[in-house]
Short mmCIF file of C-alpha atoms in Angstrom, two decimals:
data_model
loop_
_atom_site.label_atom_id
_atom_site.label_comp_id
_atom_site.label_asym_id
_atom_site.label_seq_id
_atom_site.Cartn_x
_atom_site.Cartn_y
_atom_site.Cartn_z
CA MET A 1 275.66 202.70 86.28
CA ALA A 2 274.08 200.36 88.96
CA VAL A 3 272.18 197.34 87.84
CA LYS A 4 268.22 197.10 88.93
CA VAL A 5 268.06 194.33 91.21
CA ASP A 6 264.58 192.37 90.83
CA LEU A 7 263.41 191.92 94.34
CA SER A 8 260.47 190.56 93.62
CA ALA A 9 262.57 187.40 92.11
CA ILE A 10 263.64 186.71 95.91
CA THR A 11 262.03 183.57 97.37
CA ARG A 12 262.00 181.97 100.42
CA PRO A 13 263.84 179.00 99.99
CA ALA A 14 266.56 181.38 98.39
CA VAL A 15 266.69 183.51 101.70
CA LEU A 16 267.06 180.37 103.46
CA SER A 17 269.97 179.39 101.69
CA ALA A 18 271.44 182.80 102.19
CA ILE A 19 271.00 182.29 105.87
CA GLU A 20 272.27 178.97 105.68
CA GLU A 21 275.64 180.33 104.02
CA PHE A 22 275.55 182.81 106.76
CA ASP A 23 275.58 180.45 109.51
CA GLU A 24 278.05 178.17 107.92
CA LEU A 25 280.83 181.08 107.47
CA GLY A 26 280.00 183.43 110.32
CA GLN A 27 279.02 187.15 109.75
CA GLU A 28 282.25 188.75 109.25
CA GLU A 29 283.30 186.21 106.50
CA PHE A 30 279.96 186.38 104.75
CA LEU A 31 279.89 190.07 104.64
CA ARG A 32 283.60 189.92 103.19
CA ARG A 33 283.01 187.42 100.55
CA ARG A 34 279.94 188.99 99.48
CA GLY A 35 280.82 192.65 99.49
CA TYR A 36 278.39 194.00 102.32
CA ALA A 37 278.72 196.17 105.11
CA GLU A 38 277.35 195.28 108.83
CA ALA A 39 273.91 196.38 108.89
CA ARG A 40 273.45 199.38 111.25
CA ASN A 41 269.50 199.34 111.90
CA PHE A 42 267.83 196.78 109.53
CA ARG A 43 268.46 193.46 110.70
CA LEU A 44 266.53 190.14 109.59
CA VAL A 45 265.62 187.87 112.59
CA TYR A 46 265.21 184.29 111.89
CA ARG A 47 265.07 181.74 114.78
CA GLY A 48 266.04 184.05 117.27
CA ARG A 49 269.44 185.06 115.61
CA PHE A 50 270.10 188.23 113.59
CA TYR A 51 271.18 188.70 110.10
CA ASP A 52 272.52 191.92 107.82
CA SER A 53 269.11 192.27 106.12
CA LYS A 54 270.60 193.86 102.96
CA ALA A 55 273.36 191.01 102.57
CA ILE A 56 271.10 188.39 103.09
CA ALA A 57 268.50 189.71 100.35
CA GLY A 58 271.82 190.35 97.83
CA VAL A 59 272.73 186.66 98.08
CA ALA A 60 269.08 185.26 98.27
CA HIS A 61 268.96 187.39 95.00
CA GLY A 62 271.93 185.06 93.75
CA TYR A 63 270.34 181.68 94.98
CA ALA A 64 267.10 182.79 93.26
CA THR A 65 268.22 184.13 89.98
CA GLY A 66 271.84 183.17 89.67
CA TYR A 67 273.06 187.15 89.74
CA PHE A 68 274.62 187.77 93.11
CA CYS A 69 274.81 191.48 93.24
CA ASP A 70 276.72 193.67 95.68
CA SER A 71 275.47 196.51 97.99
CA SER A 72 276.00 199.04 95.14
CA GLU A 73 273.47 197.43 92.92
CA PHE A 74 270.23 197.82 94.98
CA SER A 75 267.98 200.54 93.35
CA GLY A 76 265.90 200.74 96.65
CA GLY A 77 266.51 201.69 100.09
CA LEU A 78 266.58 199.34 102.86
CA ALA A 79 262.78 199.70 103.60
CA THR A 80 262.36 198.29 100.24
CA VAL A 81 264.53 195.29 100.98
CA SER A 82 262.75 195.09 104.70
CA ASP A 83 259.48 194.97 102.53
CA CYS A 84 260.26 192.17 100.35
CA LEU A 85 261.69 190.07 103.11
CA THR A 86 258.40 190.81 105.19
CA GLU A 87 256.51 189.70 102.40
CA LEU A 88 258.20 186.34 102.22
CA GLY A 89 257.03 185.70 106.31
CA PHE A 90 260.26 186.99 107.64
CA VAL A 91 260.52 189.32 110.63
CA VAL A 92 262.72 192.75 109.86
CA ASP A 93 263.80 194.57 112.93
CA HIS A 94 264.64 198.14 112.77
CA GLY A 95 263.97 201.39 114.80
CA GLY A 96 264.26 204.94 113.59
CA LYS A 97 266.02 207.25 111.10
CA HIS A 98 269.33 207.29 113.40
CA ALA A 99 268.52 203.99 115.44
CA ARG A 100 271.12 201.23 115.80
CA GLY A 101 267.96 198.83 115.73
CA GLY A 102 264.59 198.07 116.86
CA LEU A 103 263.02 196.31 119.63
CA LEU A 104 264.61 192.90 118.93
CA TRP A 105 267.91 194.42 118.75
CA ASP A 106 267.70 195.86 121.94
CA LEU A 107 267.52 192.33 123.97
CA GLU A 108 270.72 191.81 121.93
CA THR A 109 272.24 194.72 123.77
CA THR A 110 270.74 194.89 126.74
CA GLN A 111 273.18 195.01 129.91
CA VAL A 112 272.91 192.56 132.24
CA PHE A 113 273.95 192.00 136.20
CA LYS A 114 277.01 190.40 136.84
CA MET A 115 278.93 188.61 139.93
CA GLY A 116 281.82 186.62 140.15
CA GLY A 117 282.60 186.86 136.42
CA ARG A 118 278.77 185.35 135.65
CA SER A 119 276.09 187.13 133.79
CA ALA A 120 272.57 187.02 135.19
CA ALA A 121 269.65 186.20 132.97
CA TYR A 122 267.31 187.68 135.13
CA LYS A 123 266.13 190.60 132.82
CA PHE A 124 265.18 187.98 129.95
CA VAL A 125 263.55 185.62 132.50
CA VAL A 126 261.15 188.30 133.63
CA LEU A 127 260.44 189.54 130.19
CA LEU A 128 259.85 185.86 128.70
CA TRP A 129 257.48 185.71 131.45
CA ALA A 130 255.79 189.18 130.59
CA VAL A 131 255.51 187.93 126.87
CA GLU A 132 254.08 184.50 127.94
CA ARG A 133 251.73 186.12 130.10
CA ALA A 134 250.85 189.37 128.05
CA ASP A 135 247.32 187.81 127.90
CA THR A 136 246.95 187.19 131.12
CA TYR A 137 248.17 190.61 132.20
CA PRO A 138 246.83 193.18 129.28
CA GLY A 139 248.40 196.09 131.37
CA LEU A 140 250.70 197.11 134.11
CA VAL A 141 250.39 194.81 137.25
CA HIS A 142 251.08 195.25 140.70
CA PHE A 143 254.49 193.72 141.85
CA SER A 144 252.43 191.97 144.62
CA GLU A 145 250.35 190.14 142.24
CA VAL A 146 253.33 188.49 140.55
CA ARG A 147 256.20 188.40 143.24
CA LYS A 148 255.99 184.93 144.11
CA GLU A 149 255.75 183.63 140.38
CA LEU A 150 258.83 185.60 139.43
CA ALA A 151 260.86 184.54 142.46
CA GLU A 152 260.65 181.03 141.68
CA LEU A 153 261.32 181.24 138.14
CA LEU A 154 264.30 183.27 138.99
CA VAL A 155 265.68 180.70 141.56
CA PRO A 156 267.13 178.08 138.75
CA PHE A 157 269.29 181.17 137.06
CA SER A 158 270.83 182.95 140.37
CA VAL A 159 274.33 183.72 140.06
CA ALA A 160 274.85 184.33 143.93
CA LYS A 161 274.29 182.00 146.78
CA SER A 162 270.99 183.64 147.45
CA ALA A 163 268.07 183.50 145.36
CA PRO A 164 267.41 186.46 143.09
CA ASN A 165 265.20 189.19 144.58
CA PRO A 166 262.36 189.54 141.70
CA ALA A 167 262.22 193.41 142.62
CA ASP A 168 265.69 193.81 141.08
CA PRO A 169 264.76 193.05 137.29
CA TRP A 170 261.25 194.41 137.96
CA VAL A 171 262.71 197.93 138.36
CA ALA A 172 266.31 197.32 136.46
CA LEU A 173 264.25 196.85 133.31
CA ARG A 174 263.00 200.38 133.54
CA GLY A 175 265.45 201.48 131.11
CA SER A 176 264.52 199.01 128.17
CA SER A 177 262.27 199.68 125.54
CA TRP A 178 260.42 196.88 126.55
CA TRP A 179 259.35 198.05 129.75
CA ALA A 180 257.30 200.28 131.82
CA LEU A 181 257.57 201.31 135.24
CA GLU A 182 255.25 203.56 137.19
CA VAL A 183 256.82 205.14 140.05
CA PRO A 184 255.07 207.28 142.90
CA ASP A 185 254.68 211.25 142.31
CA GLY A 186 258.10 212.93 143.35
CA ILE A 187 259.98 210.32 142.48
CA ASP A 188 262.46 210.51 139.58
CA ALA A 189 263.26 207.13 138.12
CA ALA A 190 266.44 208.16 136.57
CA GLU A 191 267.94 209.64 139.63
CA ALA A 192 266.36 207.51 142.33
CA GLY A 193 269.07 204.57 142.25
CA HIS A 194 268.41 200.91 141.73
CA GLN A 195 268.51 200.17 145.53
CA VAL A 196 265.91 202.94 146.15
CA LEU A 197 263.34 201.36 143.34
CA SER A 198 263.91 198.04 144.39
CA ALA A 199 262.74 199.00 147.84
CA LEU A 200 260.02 201.08 146.40
CA ALA A 201 258.89 198.14 144.45
CA VAL A 202 258.05 196.07 147.73
CA ARG A 203 256.77 199.12 149.79
CA GLU A 204 254.79 200.95 147.17
CA ASP A 205 253.60 198.01 145.32
CA LEU A 206 255.02 199.59 142.12
CA ARG A 207 253.29 198.54 138.83
CA ALA A 208 255.41 197.37 135.72
CA GLY A 209 255.11 195.29 132.69
CA LEU A 210 255.61 195.11 128.71
CA SER A 211 255.82 198.55 127.38
CA GLU A 212 252.80 199.78 124.86
CA SER A 213 255.42 199.59 121.69
CA ALA A 214 256.18 196.22 122.90
CA ARG A 215 252.75 194.87 123.18
CA TYR A 216 251.93 196.29 120.21
CA ARG A 217 254.13 194.56 117.88
CA LEU A 218 253.49 191.27 120.03
CA ARG A 219 249.87 191.03 118.46
CA GLU A 220 251.71 190.17 115.46
CA ALA A 221 252.25 186.19 115.44
CA THR A 222 255.50 185.74 113.47
CA TRP A 223 257.15 188.56 115.40
CA ARG A 224 255.90 187.43 118.80
CA ASP A 225 257.50 184.07 117.71
CA GLU A 226 260.90 185.53 116.99
CA ALA A 227 260.90 187.67 120.05
CA THR A 228 260.15 184.64 122.28
CA GLU A 229 263.27 182.76 120.14
CA VAL A 230 265.53 185.83 121.13
CA LEU A 231 264.72 185.77 124.49
CA GLN A 232 265.17 181.75 124.93
CA ARG A 233 268.34 182.01 123.12
CA ARG A 234 269.75 184.89 125.40
CA ILE A 235 268.79 182.89 128.51
CA ALA A 236 270.36 180.11 127.13
CA GLU A 237 273.43 181.99 126.69
CA LEU A 238 273.96 183.37 129.69
CA SER A 239 272.72 180.18 131.66
CA SER A 240 272.53 176.86 129.78
CA PRO A 241 270.15 175.43 127.32
CA THR A 242 268.60 173.02 129.59
CA ARG A 243 267.71 175.62 132.19
CA ALA A 244 266.23 177.86 129.40
CA HIS A 245 264.18 174.80 128.03
CA GLU A 246 262.98 174.06 131.67
CA LEU A 247 261.86 177.97 131.87
CA VAL A 248 259.88 177.37 128.73
CA LYS A 249 258.27 174.39 130.03
CA ARG A 250 256.86 176.03 133.32
CA LEU A 251 255.66 178.66 131.28
CA GLY A 252 253.54 176.51 129.31
#
């Protein structure tokens, strides 16, 4: 018979202790030692990094009460764990019933442009710009209005000899849950191809920007902070921490 775990006994310091243990051991060893499986949808996000939420909650329960439970001992579902962690001031990222994750996890799994063995941070630079400019541009914006600023921001992250074309990430992000791109009537964005859409972005001055779902979540300060942290980390990983830091400074 499963022991009823008292999630209300979990404290924020206990969660932070569980996170510290996770960081010290690494995900694989942490889950093995504590008897948990890798999260498929619900993930705790802290300082821009992802943690298996149920495992963190179980280990945090141990730090708070002295009783370290395994995954079979939770009387509530993952939504209950999510509520517990959220009430303690943490962000838990999750998607729909059959999703592998939510908006934040989408950033972790976003495919990027590669050249000569180097991966480009272009998409994440544009997304970080969009997040920081969300109040300035509350809706979709014409490419011509922001082309110069984006071009300047992208230059330090070039993976080719020539400077990045800001129209490329402008349209390449169309497959992301974070992005919305308007295309002219008669154009199928899914079939048009990147080069066609990139040319259209300039010629037709296509509007694009953060999706409604992303804008909705960004209204919450804690979630917005974590989204910014994830983007900064992804940029640092694909370029360098110094370049990521300089970008943040430029964005104000």
